XYZ file of N, CA, C and O in Angstrom:
592
model
N 11.395 -15.745 -15.466
C 10.058 -15.187 -14.972
C 8.888 -14.315 -14.704
O 9.541 -13.158 -13.575
N 7.461 -13.715 -15.359
C 7.677 -12.945 -15.347
C 6.444 -12.873 -14.173
O 6.219 -14.276 -13.854
N 6.045 -12.127 -13.765
C 5.163 -11.318 -12.322
C 3.598 -11.466 -12.630
O 3.767 -12.378 -14.235
N 3.148 -11.909 -11.828
C 1.651 -11.892 -12.116
C 1.276 -10.574 -13.409
O 1.626 -9.470 -13.453
N 0.704 -11.182 -14.346
C -0.359 -10.629 -15.017
C -1.308 -9.076 -14.368
O -2.005 -9.500 -14.027
N -1.234 -7.910 -15.402
C -2.136 -6.877 -14.790
C -2.758 -7.529 -14.511
O -3.490 -8.738 -15.338
N -4.014 -6.790 -13.472
C -5.214 -7.027 -13.501
C -5.750 -5.786 -13.651
O -5.071 -4.728 -12.625
N -7.250 -5.976 -13.600
C -8.507 -4.932 -12.814
C -8.773 -5.005 -11.967
O -8.145 -5.849 -10.987
N -9.559 -3.963 -11.073
C -9.245 -3.381 -9.780
C -10.465 -4.039 -8.748
O -9.339 -4.580 -7.753
N -10.777 -4.510 -9.461
C -11.927 -5.868 -8.661
C -11.193 -6.645 -8.510
O -11.250 -6.986 -6.874
N -10.376 -7.948 -8.043
C -9.087 -8.717 -8.346
C -8.628 -8.675 -6.976
O -8.514 -9.224 -5.625
N -7.906 -7.250 -7.389
C -7.428 -6.700 -5.721
C -7.665 -5.692 -4.969
O -7.451 -6.456 -3.766
N -9.416 -5.263 -5.335
C -9.883 -4.899 -4.035
C -10.994 -6.352 -3.310
O -10.402 -6.332 -2.179
N -10.936 -7.637 -3.829
C -11.100 -8.108 -3.318
C -10.197 -9.098 -1.595
O -10.092 -9.265 -0.533
N -8.464 -9.127 -2.879
C -7.718 -9.730 -1.738
C -7.529 -8.356 -0.322
O -6.987 -8.593 0.300
N -7.373 -7.431 -0.862
C -7.327 -6.351 0.105
C -8.077 -6.458 0.425
O -7.685 -6.302 2.549
N -9.312 -6.064 0.416
C -10.504 -5.772 1.935
C -10.532 -8.010 2.858
O -10.368 -8.049 3.987
N -10.118 -8.947 2.232
C -9.655 -9.990 2.614
C -8.249 -10.183 3.760
O -8.420 -10.646 5.009
N -7.155 -9.458 2.939
C -5.817 -9.122 4.209
C -6.073 -8.201 5.423
O -5.808 -8.475 6.399
N -6.774 -7.155 5.067
C -6.838 -6.117 6.205
C -7.883 -6.445 7.129
O -7.513 -7.195 8.312
N -8.741 -7.666 6.999
C -9.773 -8.560 7.538
C -8.743 -9.389 8.383
O -8.736 -9.669 9.559
N -8.249 -9.901 7.370
C -7.192 -11.247 8.550
C -6.118 -10.936 9.152
O -5.782 -11.001 10.351
N -5.453 -9.108 8.944
C -4.687 -8.544 9.953
C -5.386 -8.090 11.244
O -5.261 -7.743 12.384
N -6.464 -7.369 11.023
C -7.524 -6.622 12.068
C -7.496 -7.750 13.166
O -7.607 -7.537 14.135
N -8.029 -9.397 12.622
C -8.546 -10.573 13.318
C -6.844 -10.671 14.926
O -7.250 -11.304 15.267
N -5.930 -9.907 13.911
C -4.366 -11.025 14.793
C -3.940 -9.380 15.208
O -3.495 -8.940 16.027
N -5.107 -8.000 15.579
C -4.930 -6.399 16.172
C -2.789 -5.981 15.480
O -3.445 -4.971 16.170
N -3.336 -6.129 13.871
C -2.959 -5.173 13.495
C -3.044 -4.130 12.487
O -4.449 -4.927 11.807
N -2.784 -3.077 12.681
C -3.527 -2.112 11.627
C -2.423 -1.931 10.480
O -1.271 -2.633 10.568
N -3.555 -1.856 9.735
C -3.266 -1.586 8.462
C -3.718 -0.362 7.238
O -5.301 -0.580 7.810
N -3.188 -0.533 6.770
C -3.993 0.367 5.558
C -3.565 0.428 4.082
O -2.310 0.082 4.060
N -4.750 0.691 3.216
C -4.319 0.591 1.697
C -3.702 1.170 1.332
O -4.045 2.754 1.491
N -2.978 1.571 0.414
C -2.282 2.803 -0.377
C -2.690 3.249 -1.793
O -3.300 2.443 -1.934
N -2.216 4.672 -2.062
C -3.240 4.714 -3.900
C -3.752 3.898 -4.536
O -5.473 4.601 -3.753
N -3.834 3.393 -5.896
C -4.945 2.995 -5.983
C -6.152 1.755 -5.226
O -6.649 1.845 -5.325
N -5.541 0.569 -4.131
C -5.580 0.077 -3.297
C -6.688 1.272 -2.351
O -8.096 0.862 -1.837
N -6.398 2.167 -1.970
C -7.638 3.326 -1.132
C -8.457 3.662 -2.046
O -9.543 3.378 -1.592
N -8.171 4.065 -2.898
C -8.981 4.615 -4.162
C -10.022 3.788 -4.217
O -11.276 3.710 -4.394
N -9.492 2.687 -4.760
C -10.861 1.465 -5.116
C -11.511 1.257 -3.788
O -12.919 1.393 -3.617
N -11.161 1.256 -2.309
C -11.840 0.582 -1.398
C -12.953 1.970 -0.998
O -13.559 2.083 -0.433
N -12.637 3.329 -1.588
C -13.626 4.371 -1.025
C -14.711 4.164 -1.944
O -15.329 5.325 -1.560
N -14.745 3.317 -3.314
C -15.459 3.584 -4.246
C -15.605 4.801 -5.146
O -16.444 5.208 -5.701
N -14.544 5.198 -5.275
C -14.315 6.165 -6.211
C -14.750 6.114 -7.400
O -15.473 6.923 -8.385
N -14.322 4.730 -8.002
C -14.359 3.940 -9.538
C -16.243 3.485 -9.291
O -16.369 2.822 -7.806
N -16.613 3.880 -10.045
C -18.233 2.990 -10.006
C -17.843 1.837 -9.830
O -19.235 0.957 -9.144
N -17.259 1.668 -10.605
C -17.156 0.212 -11.346
C -15.218 -0.269 -10.914
O -14.565 0.259 -11.693
N -14.875 -1.291 -10.303
C -13.761 -1.537 -9.495
C -13.077 -2.050 -11.115
O -11.642 -1.839 -10.763
N -13.764 -2.458 -12.190
C -12.606 -3.110 -12.834
C -12.056 -1.873 -13.796
O -11.524 -2.046 -14.726
N -12.794 -0.706 -13.973
C -12.557 1.049 -14.376
C -10.600 1.033 -13.660
O -10.074 1.718 -15.273
N -10.567 0.649 -12.521
C -8.937 1.427 -12.431
C -7.924 -0.379 -12.312
O -8.043 -1.321 -11.855
N -7.402 0.198 -13.739
C -6.184 -0.782 -13.876
C -5.097 -0.267 -13.474
O -4.582 0.288 -12.474
N -3.832 -1.799 -12.244
C -3.793 -1.965 -11.285
C -2.594 -3.170 -11.198
O -3.393 -3.614 -11.883
N -1.103 -3.146 -11.342
C -0.887 -4.559 -10.872
C -0.155 -5.071 -10.207
O 0.483 -6.265 -9.994
N 0.246 -4.176 -8.834
C -0.617 -4.418 -7.226
C -1.225 -3.745 -6.277
O -1.823 -2.857 -6.733
N -0.763 -4.481 -4.962
C -1.609 -3.754 -3.992
C -0.426 -3.358 -2.903
O 0.981 -4.042 -2.638
N -0.657 -1.963 -2.857
C -0.115 -1.144 -1.581
C -0.526 -1.433 0.063
O -1.546 -0.839 -0.130
N 0.438 -2.258 0.710
C -0.497 -2.475 1.771
C 0.525 -1.786 2.979
O 1.816 -2.361 2.724
N -0.110 -0.564 4.288
C 1.092 -0.097 4.909
C 0.739 -0.893 5.545
O -0.690 -0.565 6.778
N 2.113 -1.095 6.612
C 1.514 -1.572 8.370
C 2.992 -0.689 9.305
O 3.907 0.086 7.929
N 2.907 -0.994 10.661
C 4.030 -0.663 10.841
C 5.407 -1.567 11.269
O 4.953 -2.514 11.314
N 6.317 -1.308 10.887
C 7.965 -2.332 11.191
C 7.617 -3.002 12.244
O 7.875 -4.485 12.059
N 6.811 -2.965 13.496
C 7.221 -3.793 14.445
C 6.371 -4.811 14.111
O 6.356 -5.632 14.860
N 4.797 -4.700 13.279
C 4.172 -5.573 13.581
C 4.767 -6.951 11.545
O 4.458 -7.643 11.618
N 5.761 -6.213 10.929
C 6.320 -7.298 10.263
C 6.129 -9.068 10.735
O 5.397 -9.282 9.484
N 6.741 -9.002 11.314
C 6.484 -10.887 11.852
C 5.272 -11.006 11.744
O 4.280 -12.053 11.179
N 4.278 -10.454 12.217
C 2.334 -10.433 12.202
C 1.932 -10.697 10.778
O 1.464 -12.249 10.534
N 2.534 -9.637 9.952
C 1.593 -8.982 8.884
C 2.688 -10.507 7.953
O 1.883 -11.269 7.153
N 3.878 -10.801 8.079
C 4.371 -11.699 7.124
C 3.613 -13.159 7.617
O 3.432 -13.681 6.409
N 3.104 -13.257 8.690
C 2.637 -14.688 8.882
C 1.209 -14.322 8.792
O 0.580 -15.756 8.085
N 0.321 -13.718 8.924
C -0.754 -13.982 8.024
C -1.146 -14.220 6.584
O -1.574 -14.240 6.151
N -0.274 -13.221 6.177
C 0.111 -13.016 4.074
C 0.168 -14.925 4.232
O 0.253 -15.496 3.105
N 1.087 -15.834 4.840
C 1.339 -16.863 5.214
C 0.124 -18.073 4.711
O -0.040 -18.647 3.940
N -0.308 -16.914 6.079
C -1.081 -18.089 5.909
C -2.983 -18.162 4.816
O -3.073 -19.157 4.897
N -2.703 -17.269 4.237
C -3.593 -16.395 3.302
C -2.600 -17.052 1.822
O -3.733 -17.408 0.839
N -2.248 -17.623 2.169
C -1.190 -18.531 0.964
C -0.526 -17.354 -0.155
O 0.347 -17.644 -1.047
N 0.436 -16.147 0.249
C 1.245 -16.002 -0.208
C 2.917 -16.136 0.136
O 2.588 -17.128 1.517
N 3.704 -15.941 -1.107
C 5.086 -16.320 -0.902
C 6.097 -14.773 -1.116
O 5.421 -13.834 -1.762
N 6.858 -15.335 -0.693
C 7.226 -13.699 -1.311
C 8.102 -14.247 -1.967
O 8.467 -15.520 -2.379
N 8.020 -13.111 -3.134
C 8.742 -13.317 -4.558
C 10.423 -13.624 -3.682
O 11.124 -13.654 -5.202
N 11.102 -12.946 -3.144
C 12.339 -12.593 -2.957
C 13.144 -11.861 -4.414
O 13.812 -11.389 -3.465
N 12.145 -10.954 -4.117
C 13.394 -10.242 -5.276
C 12.314 -9.282 -6.062
O 10.998 -8.497 -5.265
N 12.912 -7.670 -5.679
C 13.058 -6.672 -5.577
C 13.085 -5.534 -4.214
O 13.848 -6.228 -3.556
N 12.113 -5.318 -4.332
C 11.292 -4.283 -2.837
C 11.529 -2.907 -3.418
O 12.872 -2.783 -4.168
N 12.276 -2.414 -1.993
C 12.301 -0.852 -2.757
C 13.022 -0.282 -1.144
O 12.716 -0.578 0.017
N 12.901 1.149 -0.837
C 13.702 1.838 0.292
C 12.732 1.563 0.547
O 12.202 1.733 1.854
N 11.577 1.768 0.402
C 9.807 1.932 1.712
C 8.739 0.574 1.947
O 7.787 0.638 2.184
N 9.595 -0.355 1.143
C 8.418 -1.266 1.061
C 9.045 -3.382 1.057
O 10.010 -2.804 -0.054
N 9.287 -3.800 1.414
C 9.654 -5.175 1.654
C 9.504 -5.925 0.489
O 8.669 -5.757 -0.231
N 10.267 -6.583 0.096
C 9.863 -7.062 -1.413
C 8.231 -8.408 -1.310
O 7.532 -8.190 -0.048
N 7.811 -8.022 -3.336
C 6.148 -8.506 -3.295
C 5.857 -9.205 -2.694
O 6.926 -10.717 -2.715
N 4.793 -9.753 -2.019
C 4.368 -11.250 -1.736
C 3.314 -11.445 -2.945
O 2.459 -10.565 -2.988
N 3.547 -12.752 -3.778
C 2.129 -12.937 -4.409
C 1.769 -14.408 -4.033
O 1.986 -15.376 -3.567
N 0.197 -14.285 -4.607
C -0.526 -15.465 -4.249
C -1.383 -15.391 -5.670
O -2.509 -14.669 -5.544
N -1.083 -16.538 -6.473
C -1.400 -16.581 -8.080
C -1.191 -15.770 -8.716
O -0.526 -15.140 -8.736
N -2.106 -14.131 -8.949
C -1.996 -13.658 -9.632
C -1.633 -12.190 -8.950
O -1.608 -11.338 -9.406
N -1.970 -11.883 -7.738
C -2.321 -11.265 -6.373
C -0.845 -10.538 -6.127
O -0.057 -12.009 -5.397
N -0.509 -9.580 -6.624
C 0.877 -9.601 -5.570
C 0.709 -8.182 -4.817
O -0.192 -6.992 -5.347
N 1.943 -8.448 -3.423
C 1.168 -7.335 -2.942
C 2.526 -6.485 -2.188
O 3.397 -7.058 -1.729
N 2.612 -5.359 -2.341
C 4.174 -4.807 -1.201
C 3.980 -4.172 -0.376
O 2.704 -3.531 -0.006
N 3.708 -4.743 1.113
C 4.265 -4.234 2.259
C 5.060 -2.840 2.492
O 6.147 -3.426 2.681
N 4.423 -2.093 2.914
C 4.915 -0.926 3.132
C 5.389 -0.548 4.728
O 4.609 -0.785 5.050
N 6.318 -0.146 4.541
C 6.353 0.290 6.314
C 6.573 1.507 6.805
O 6.571 2.507 7.859
N 6.720 2.523 5.443
C 6.697 3.699 5.585
C 5.423 4.683 3.837
O 6.201 3.478 2.971
N 5.331 5.410 4.156
C 4.571 5.648 2.676
C 4.836 6.395 2.167
O 5.561 6.132 0.685
N 6.313 7.538 2.192
C 7.023 8.084 1.640
C 7.711 9.191 3.215
O 7.574 9.147 3.583
N 8.049 9.784 1.536
C 9.230 10.905 2.960
C 8.428 12.488 2.865
O 7.792 13.181 2.040
N 8.452 12.756 4.014
C 8.543 14.075 3.827
C 8.943 15.127 3.633
O 10.127 14.972 2.766
N 8.669 16.489 3.574
C 9.736 17.973 2.710
C 10.914 17.886 3.450
O 11.614 17.751 2.569
N 11.311 17.485 4.501
C 12.931 17.393 5.257
C 12.984 15.815 5.443
O 14.242 16.197 5.568
N 12.751 15.507 4.715
C 13.293 14.055 4.401
C 13.024 12.922 5.085
O 13.388 11.817 5.244
N 12.120 13.018 6.164
C 11.410 12.076 7.093
C 11.156 11.038 6.614
O 9.699 11.721 6.223
N 10.800 9.442 7.184
C 9.730 8.642 6.941
C 8.650 9.070 7.321
O 8.196 9.409 8.606
N 7.572 8.328 6.611
C 6.514 8.857 7.097
C 5.591 7.159 7.248
O 5.153 7.049 6.190
N 5.475 7.312 8.912
C 5.280 5.877 9.192
C 3.082 6.012 9.486
O 2.814 6.809 8.466
N 2.805 4.245 9.465
C 1.342 4.461 9.323
C 1.671 5.455 10.587
O 0.084 5.716 9.893
N 1.707 5.490 10.997
C 0.653 6.415 12.073
C 0.903 7.449 11.733
O -0.301 8.743 12.116
N 2.292 8.511 11.039
C 2.040 9.574 10.819
C 0.832 10.191 9.912
O -0.220 10.891 9.909
N 1.204 8.506 9.279
C -0.215 8.888 7.812
C -1.060 9.521 8.021
O -2.324 10.255 8.071
N -1.691 7.951 9.346
C -2.804 8.546 9.972
C -3.233 9.955 10.622
O -4.162 10.485 9.918
N -2.299 9.999 11.262
C -2.433 11.141 12.258
C -2.616 12.757 11.134
O -3.532 13.208 10.621
N -1.838 12.783 9.536
C -2.222 13.994 8.962
C -3.330 13.425 7.914
O -4.385 14.546 8.093
N -3.700 12.312 7.477
C -5.674 11.798 7.686
C -6.410 12.901 8.090
O -7.513 13.288 8.050
N -6.308 12.395 9.786
C -6.874 13.402 10.243
C -7.305 15.277 10.005
O -8.095 15.357 10.852
N -5.921 15.354 10.081
C -6.055 16.955 10.053
C -6.646 17.099 9.160
O -7.009 18.410 9.120
N -6.150 16.945 8.165
C -6.735 17.325 6.752
C -8.596 17.355 6.464
O -8.871 16.060 6.452
N -8.791 17.998 6.115
C -10.680 18.323 5.869
C -10.853 16.682 4.680
O -11.923 15.800 4.568
N -10.352 16.426 3.880
C -10.657 15.670 2.938
C -9.920 14.167 3.627
O -9.429 13.256 2.711
N -9.571 13.688 4.327
C -8.911 12.940 4.743
C -8.247 12.435 4.390
O -6.881 12.601 4.015
N -8.246 10.651 4.066
C -7.122 10.117 3.110
C -6.921 10.658 2.066
O -5.706 10.171 1.855
N -7.508 11.548 1.210
C -7.710 11.631 0.326
C -5.770 12.326 0.173
O -5.765 12.474 -0.506
N -5.669 13.541 0.768
C -4.865 14.758 1.003
C -3.138 13.827 0.906
O -1.952 13.289 0.538
N -3.307 12.371 2.045
C -2.420 11.950 1.932
C -1.626 11.099 0.843
O -0.581 10.533 0.235
N -3.094 9.313 -0.205
C -3.039 9.494 -0.370
C -2.606 10.660 -2.147
O -1.554 10.083 -3.100
N -2.748 11.202 -2.482
C -2.608 12.278 -3.268
C -0.960 12.684 -3.443
O -0.309 12.327 -4.550
N -0.412 12.679 -2.136
C 0.748 12.940 -2.022
C 1.466 11.719 -2.444
O 2.481 12.254 -2.699
N 1.408 10.737 -1.487
C 1.964 9.890 -1.895
C 1.680 8.905 -3.829
O 2.691 9.083 -3.903
N 0.966 9.191 -4.381
C 0.594 9.683 -5.866
C 1.732 10.050 -6.079
O 2.096 9.858 -7.477
N 1.333 11.605 -6.177
C 1.837 12.388 -7.544
C 3.312 13.092 -6.840
O 4.311 13.211 -7.802
N 3.877 12.949 -5.476
C 5.567 12.712 -5.087
C 6.616 12.176 -6.187
O 7.692 12.777 -6.794
N 6.158 11.393 -6.287
C 7.553 10.707 -8.151
C 7.558 10.793 -9.191
O 8.338 11.139 -9.557
N 6.029 11.424 -9.323
C 6.208 12.389 -10.761
C 6.651 13.842 -10.372
O 7.288 14.292 -11.483
N 6.778 14.174 -9.290
C 7.595 15.898 -8.971
C 8.286 15.516 -8.398
O 9.627 16.563 -9.854
N 9.107 14.113 -8.331
C 10.696 13.891 -8.222
C 11.668 14.577 -9.145
O 12.109 14.809 -9.841
N 10.732 13.352 -10.111
C 11.158 12.805 -12.058
C 11.442 14.130 -12.294
O 11.955 14.285 -13.062
N 10.238 15.091 -12.620
C 10.087 16.078 -13.424
C 11.647 17.123 -12.598
O 11.453 18.005 -13.569
N 11.902 17.357 -11.432
C 12.921 18.358 -11.238
C 13.968 17.464 -11.539
O 15.329 18.484 -10.987
N 14.485 16.095 -12.199
C 16.084 15.866 -12.728
C 15.477 15.613 -13.645
O 16.892 15.770 -14.404
N 14.835 16.437 -14.690
C 14.678 16.319 -16.035
C 15.670 17.207 -16.651
O 15.650 18.447 -15.969
């Protein structure tokens, strides 16, 4: 069975805003990563300009039960398939697929960068969240280029 069809950013942005609001009412901190964060910041004049296939959400590992409960209440169900070293198997509602990350990336020493450290890094840099977002987006490209 194929996953949700690729979609433009406006649908994912609305889903991300809804999810962040639902988590906030439960006292759960979270932030969007990569394209979702760029959309939320208005980097694109029209959110439909940002082609995306999923939404990446960074949360704390200790908040997993609350995050999954909130997502179930919003109609998300686990795909039960996939996942990666840094995120749970995708949760899906209709065409919207969300990857819940419990850490964003690994630093230069191989340590996990979790939500608290990610936000601390953002506060230290003049560009705020743009710097860790760029690191998150560029790291796979940089690593793959060193392996070729």
